[in-house]
């Protein structure tokens, strides 16, 4: 199954992506994580991406699309994947559609996590990550950058909701609530039952 997870910064995409991908037995592919790993590993890709990320801007499509295309060509993504943080622009979504089509594949679903903006600002400003045993704030979770990231989301990424609705692929779920409640809504929207089978009718 090939799924895109859509939702604003702070919607809980990373958390849900890990859990849902585990249940689907496909890799969770997060462009944000790949970029951050490249920044801390001081690679050329990391060097190119860092300034955009620190400012809360999107890394240019050219760089991002090439990176995702490489990742999707790896053997573990052949049978399916869950994309977290990609696509983030209509151009990225079109490129994803076209490169999947070249391989004779297509996306099965876009799952959108819906959370209102007040809740997002609250979550992002309080978010900390464990790095080398210490809780630190991500540089781009500072209040000014958070506001800018939400603007970038509204302008460049939110239109993907309409793009995938038109393609007949969109499912939206309310992403406010306990983590496992949101996971249940997500799995239901994706047609997963308790035994992990996709699309099978729910056990009676
Ligand atoms: P969040 O969803 O919380 O904003 P991510 O970890 O997904 O965080 O992304 C962090 C940063 O990485 C983004 O602000 C952006 O600079 C860059 N990035 C991630 N995915 C993409 C993408 N698909 N296109 C462009 N830039 C991206």
mmCIF file of C-alpha atoms and ligand atoms in Angstrom:
data_model
loop_
_atom_site.group_PDB
_atom_site.id
_atom_site.type_symbol
_atom_site.label_atom_id
_atom_site.label_comp_id
_atom_site.label_asym_id
_atom_site.label_seq_id
_atom_site.Cartn_x
_atom_site.Cartn_y
_atom_site.Cartn_z
ATOM 1 C CA UNK A 1 0.000 0.000 0.000
ATOM 2 C CA UNK A 2 1.280 3.457 -0.931
ATOM 3 C CA UNK A 3 0.129 6.210 1.354
ATOM 4 C CA UNK A 4 0.870 9.911 1.824
ATOM 5 C CA UNK A 5 0.352 11.457 5.251
ATOM 6 C CA UNK A 6 -0.671 15.102 4.999
ATOM 7 C CA UNK A 7 -1.015 17.609 7.805
ATOM 8 C CA UNK A 8 0.449 20.805 9.236
ATOM 9 C CA UNK A 9 3.604 20.945 11.370
ATOM 10 C CA UNK A 10 2.682 19.691 14.820
ATOM 11 C CA UNK A 11 -0.234 17.529 13.667
ATOM 12 C CA UNK A 12 1.588 14.420 14.882
ATOM 13 C CA UNK A 13 2.547 13.048 11.474
ATOM 14 C CA UNK A 14 5.898 11.661 12.636
ATOM 15 C CA UNK A 15 4.399 9.813 15.606
ATOM 16 C CA UNK A 16 1.480 8.401 13.644
ATOM 17 C CA UNK A 17 3.672 7.560 10.629
ATOM 18 C CA UNK A 18 5.837 5.235 12.730
ATOM 19 C CA UNK A 19 2.878 3.411 14.253
ATOM 20 C CA UNK A 20 0.777 3.158 11.089
ATOM 21 C CA UNK A 21 3.710 2.076 8.899
ATOM 22 C CA UNK A 22 4.488 -0.652 11.441
ATOM 23 C CA UNK A 23 0.918 -1.922 11.182
ATOM 24 C CA UNK A 24 1.043 -1.738 7.382
ATOM 25 C CA UNK A 25 4.491 -3.415 7.280
ATOM 26 C CA UNK A 26 5.888 -0.707 5.017
ATOM 27 C CA UNK A 27 8.696 1.804 5.683
ATOM 28 C CA UNK A 28 7.777 5.244 7.076
ATOM 29 C CA UNK A 29 9.735 7.730 4.991
ATOM 30 C CA UNK A 30 10.067 11.189 6.532
ATOM 31 C CA UNK A 31 11.721 13.878 4.422
ATOM 32 C CA UNK A 32 12.233 16.015 7.561
ATOM 33 C CA UNK A 33 14.119 13.135 9.246
ATOM 34 C CA UNK A 34 16.239 12.491 6.154
ATOM 35 C CA UNK A 35 17.131 16.190 5.925
ATOM 36 C CA UNK A 36 17.955 16.382 9.661
ATOM 37 C CA UNK A 37 20.162 13.261 9.436
ATOM 38 C CA UNK A 38 22.016 14.892 6.540
ATOM 39 C CA UNK A 39 22.447 18.148 8.446
ATOM 40 C CA UNK A 40 23.910 16.396 11.488
ATOM 41 C CA UNK A 41 26.040 14.150 9.265
ATOM 42 C CA UNK A 42 27.341 17.287 7.508
ATOM 43 C CA UNK A 43 26.679 15.896 4.025
ATOM 44 C CA UNK A 44 26.416 18.000 0.865
ATOM 45 C CA UNK A 45 22.626 17.504 0.887
ATOM 46 C CA UNK A 46 22.507 18.678 4.501
ATOM 47 C CA UNK A 47 24.570 21.721 3.640
ATOM 48 C CA UNK A 48 22.141 22.636 0.855
ATOM 49 C CA UNK A 49 19.037 22.101 3.001
ATOM 50 C CA UNK A 50 20.102 23.668 6.303
ATOM 51 C CA UNK A 51 19.500 27.371 5.626
ATOM 52 C CA UNK A 52 15.979 26.716 4.306
ATOM 53 C CA UNK A 53 15.113 24.499 7.244
ATOM 54 C CA UNK A 54 16.432 26.939 9.859
ATOM 55 C CA UNK A 55 14.316 29.701 8.298
ATOM 56 C CA UNK A 56 11.222 27.478 8.279
ATOM 57 C CA UNK A 57 11.114 27.588 4.475
ATOM 58 C CA UNK A 58 10.729 24.624 2.163
ATOM 59 C CA UNK A 59 13.851 23.123 0.668
ATOM 60 C CA UNK A 60 13.608 23.649 -3.141
ATOM 61 C CA UNK A 61 11.561 20.995 -4.977
ATOM 62 C CA UNK A 62 14.501 19.986 -7.158
ATOM 63 C CA UNK A 63 16.596 18.896 -4.175
ATOM 64 C CA UNK A 64 13.702 17.285 -2.322
ATOM 65 C CA UNK A 65 12.250 15.359 -5.261
ATOM 66 C CA UNK A 66 15.651 13.879 -6.192
ATOM 67 C CA UNK A 67 16.143 12.759 -2.602
ATOM 68 C CA UNK A 68 12.703 11.110 -2.361
ATOM 69 C CA UNK A 69 13.028 9.442 -5.772
ATOM 70 C CA UNK A 70 16.288 7.831 -4.601
ATOM 71 C CA UNK A 71 14.711 6.709 -1.354
ATOM 72 C CA UNK A 72 11.661 5.196 -3.075
ATOM 73 C CA UNK A 73 13.947 3.219 -5.374
ATOM 74 C CA UNK A 74 15.362 1.285 -2.409
ATOM 75 C CA UNK A 75 14.198 -2.340 -2.138
ATOM 76 C CA UNK A 76 12.208 -1.896 1.090
ATOM 77 C CA UNK A 77 9.906 0.661 -0.592
ATOM 78 C CA UNK A 78 9.045 -1.517 -3.598
ATOM 79 C CA UNK A 79 5.928 -3.064 -2.081
ATOM 80 C CA UNK A 80 4.670 0.076 -0.386
ATOM 81 C CA UNK A 81 5.502 3.059 1.794
ATOM 82 C CA UNK A 82 4.096 5.702 4.049
ATOM 83 C CA UNK A 83 5.372 9.167 3.161
ATOM 84 C CA UNK A 84 5.568 11.744 5.965
ATOM 85 C CA UNK A 85 6.368 15.324 4.950
ATOM 86 C CA UNK A 86 6.283 14.703 1.217
ATOM 87 C CA UNK A 87 4.771 15.949 -1.014
ATOM 88 C CA UNK A 88 4.579 19.463 0.364
ATOM 89 C CA UNK A 89 3.859 21.365 -2.856
ATOM 90 C CA UNK A 90 1.602 20.669 -5.837
ATOM 91 C CA UNK A 91 4.726 20.338 -8.013
ATOM 92 C CA UNK A 92 6.097 17.637 -5.678
ATOM 93 C CA UNK A 93 2.746 15.818 -5.765
ATOM 94 C CA UNK A 94 2.716 15.854 -9.576
ATOM 95 C CA UNK A 95 6.272 14.544 -9.711
ATOM 96 C CA UNK A 96 5.430 11.776 -7.240
ATOM 97 C CA UNK A 97 2.387 10.783 -9.304
ATOM 98 C CA UNK A 98 4.450 10.738 -12.506
ATOM 99 C CA UNK A 99 7.405 8.814 -11.124
ATOM 100 C CA UNK A 100 5.090 6.194 -9.591
ATOM 101 C CA UNK A 101 3.246 5.921 -12.925
ATOM 102 C CA UNK A 102 6.561 5.256 -14.693
ATOM 103 C CA UNK A 103 6.990 2.238 -12.428
ATOM 104 C CA UNK A 104 3.410 1.122 -13.098
ATOM 105 C CA UNK A 105 2.315 2.149 -9.595
ATOM 106 C CA UNK A 106 -0.002 4.708 -8.090
ATOM 107 C CA UNK A 107 -0.822 6.159 -4.707
ATOM 108 C CA UNK A 108 -3.583 4.352 -2.810
ATOM 109 C CA UNK A 109 -4.531 7.079 -0.363
ATOM 110 C CA UNK A 110 -3.711 10.482 1.121
ATOM 111 C CA UNK A 111 -4.534 10.610 4.805
ATOM 112 C CA UNK A 112 -4.869 14.144 6.160
ATOM 113 C CA UNK A 113 -4.475 14.807 9.889
ATOM 114 C CA UNK A 114 -6.678 17.785 10.741
ATOM 115 C CA UNK A 115 -5.765 20.013 13.730
ATOM 116 C CA UNK A 116 -6.676 23.670 14.312
ATOM 117 C CA UNK A 117 -3.944 26.291 14.363
ATOM 118 C CA UNK A 118 -4.140 27.288 18.064
ATOM 119 C CA UNK A 119 -3.479 23.704 19.059
ATOM 120 C CA UNK A 120 -0.550 23.494 16.603
ATOM 121 C CA UNK A 121 1.195 26.552 18.030
ATOM 122 C CA UNK A 122 0.748 25.142 21.542
ATOM 123 C CA UNK A 123 2.158 21.756 20.586
ATOM 124 C CA UNK A 124 5.128 23.001 18.554
ATOM 125 C CA UNK A 125 6.312 25.581 21.056
ATOM 126 C CA UNK A 126 6.321 22.981 23.820
ATOM 127 C CA UNK A 127 7.895 20.198 21.741
ATOM 128 C CA UNK A 128 11.306 18.806 22.785
ATOM 129 C CA UNK A 129 13.410 16.045 21.223
ATOM 130 C CA UNK A 130 15.795 13.676 22.968
ATOM 131 C CA UNK A 131 19.297 14.154 21.501
ATOM 132 C CA UNK A 132 22.281 12.391 23.106
ATOM 133 C CA UNK A 133 20.350 11.988 26.337
ATOM 134 C CA UNK A 134 19.206 15.615 26.520
ATOM 135 C CA UNK A 135 15.850 17.228 25.757
ATOM 136 C CA UNK A 136 16.373 19.984 23.211
ATOM 137 C CA UNK A 137 14.117 22.247 21.172
ATOM 138 C CA UNK A 138 14.417 21.887 17.408
ATOM 139 C CA UNK A 139 15.825 25.137 15.939
ATOM 140 C CA UNK A 140 12.737 25.474 13.764
ATOM 141 C CA UNK A 141 10.352 25.081 16.741
ATOM 142 C CA UNK A 142 11.171 28.597 18.020
ATOM 143 C CA UNK A 143 7.947 30.693 18.130
ATOM 144 C CA UNK A 144 8.797 33.034 15.193
ATOM 145 C CA UNK A 145 9.806 30.115 12.977
ATOM 146 C CA UNK A 146 6.729 28.131 13.986
ATOM 147 C CA UNK A 147 4.474 30.957 12.795
ATOM 148 C CA UNK A 148 6.351 31.125 9.513
ATOM 149 C CA UNK A 149 6.170 27.335 9.006
ATOM 150 C CA UNK A 150 2.406 27.477 9.511
ATOM 151 C CA UNK A 151 2.163 30.239 6.883
ATOM 152 C CA UNK A 152 4.260 28.210 4.469
ATOM 153 C CA UNK A 153 1.954 25.250 5.150
ATOM 154 C CA UNK A 154 -1.182 27.294 4.481
ATOM 155 C CA UNK A 155 0.162 28.712 1.235
ATOM 156 C CA UNK A 156 2.116 25.850 -0.283
ATOM 157 C CA UNK A 157 0.999 22.570 1.277
ATOM 158 C CA UNK A 158 -2.671 22.958 2.276
ATOM 159 C CA UNK A 159 -3.735 23.054 -1.424
ATOM 160 C CA UNK A 160 -2.689 19.377 -1.629
ATOM 161 C CA UNK A 161 -5.862 18.528 0.230
ATOM 162 C CA UNK A 162 -7.911 19.674 -2.798
ATOM 163 C CA UNK A 163 -5.454 18.046 -5.202
ATOM 164 C CA UNK A 164 -5.922 14.632 -3.579
ATOM 165 C CA UNK A 165 -9.658 15.115 -3.084
ATOM 166 C CA UNK A 166 -9.998 15.668 -6.819
ATOM 167 C CA UNK A 167 -8.001 12.526 -7.458
ATOM 168 C CA UNK A 168 -10.454 10.645 -5.235
ATOM 169 C CA UNK A 169 -7.673 9.718 -2.805
ATOM 170 C CA UNK A 170 -8.300 11.954 0.227
ATOM 171 C CA UNK A 171 -9.354 10.765 3.691
ATOM 172 C CA UNK A 172 -9.408 13.322 6.505
ATOM 173 C CA UNK A 173 -9.316 12.458 10.199
ATOM 174 C CA UNK A 174 -9.522 14.546 13.353
ATOM 175 C CA UNK A 175 -6.004 14.415 14.850
ATOM 176 C CA UNK A 176 -6.895 15.882 18.251
ATOM 177 C CA UNK A 177 -7.061 13.336 21.055
ATOM 178 C CA UNK A 178 -4.927 10.582 22.558
ATOM 179 C CA UNK A 179 -2.257 9.112 20.267
ATOM 180 C CA UNK A 180 -3.953 5.705 20.118
ATOM 181 C CA UNK A 181 -7.359 7.224 19.400
ATOM 182 C CA UNK A 182 -5.865 9.057 16.426
ATOM 183 C CA UNK A 183 -4.112 5.846 15.312
ATOM 184 C CA UNK A 184 -7.448 3.998 15.417
ATOM 185 C CA UNK A 185 -9.094 6.674 13.271
ATOM 186 C CA UNK A 186 -6.170 6.518 10.833
ATOM 187 C CA UNK A 187 -6.228 2.736 10.508
ATOM 188 C CA UNK A 188 -9.991 2.754 10.042
ATOM 189 C CA UNK A 189 -9.709 5.425 7.343
ATOM 190 C CA UNK A 190 -7.077 3.307 5.589
ATOM 191 C CA UNK A 191 -9.318 0.247 5.754
ATOM 192 C CA UNK A 192 -7.116 -1.668 8.190
ATOM 193 C CA UNK A 193 -8.823 -4.066 10.573
ATOM 194 C CA UNK A 194 -7.467 -5.466 13.851
ATOM 195 C CA UNK A 195 -5.833 -8.428 12.144
ATOM 196 C CA UNK A 196 -3.756 -6.010 10.085
ATOM 197 C CA UNK A 197 -5.395 -6.840 6.757
ATOM 198 C CA UNK A 198 -6.117 -3.893 4.463
ATOM 199 C CA UNK A 199 -9.476 -3.562 2.874
ATOM 200 C CA UNK A 200 -10.873 -6.706 4.510
ATOM 201 C CA UNK A 201 -14.309 -6.390 6.089
ATOM 202 C CA UNK A 202 -14.224 -5.794 9.838
ATOM 203 C CA UNK A 203 -14.532 -8.950 11.915
ATOM 204 C CA UNK A 204 -18.060 -9.406 13.244
HETATM 205 P P1 LIG B 1 7.275 19.698 10.303
HETATM 206 O O1 LIG B 1 6.257 18.837 9.611
HETATM 207 O O2 LIG B 1 7.148 19.631 11.790
HETATM 208 O O3 LIG B 1 7.359 21.100 9.779
HETATM 209 P P2 LIG B 1 9.456 18.185 9.081
HETATM 210 O O4 LIG B 1 10.365 17.412 9.938
HETATM 211 O O5 LIG B 1 8.519 17.440 8.196
HETATM 212 O O6 LIG B 1 8.709 19.153 10.067
HETATM 213 O O7 LIG B 1 10.275 19.184 8.138
HETATM 214 C C1 LIG B 1 11.237 20.073 8.647
HETATM 215 C C2 LIG B 1 11.789 20.960 7.526
HETATM 216 O O8 LIG B 1 12.404 20.141 6.509
HETATM 217 C C3 LIG B 1 10.748 21.776 6.760
HETATM 218 O O9 LIG B 1 10.410 22.975 7.411
HETATM 219 C C4 LIG B 1 11.474 22.001 5.428
HETATM 220 O O10 LIG B 1 12.463 22.996 5.531
HETATM 221 C C5 LIG B 1 12.179 20.685 5.203
HETATM 222 N N1 LIG B 1 11.333 19.741 4.414
HETATM 223 C C6 LIG B 1 10.820 18.563 4.840
HETATM 224 N N2 LIG B 1 10.089 17.978 3.868
HETATM 225 C C7 LIG B 1 10.120 18.809 2.796
HETATM 226 C C8 LIG B 1 9.564 18.783 1.488
HETATM 227 N N3 LIG B 1 8.788 17.767 1.075
HETATM 228 N N4 LIG B 1 9.821 19.815 0.655
HETATM 229 C C9 LIG B 1 10.578 20.837 1.045
HETATM 230 N N5 LIG B 1 11.143 20.934 2.263
HETATM 231 C C10 LIG B 1 10.932 19.943 3.135
#
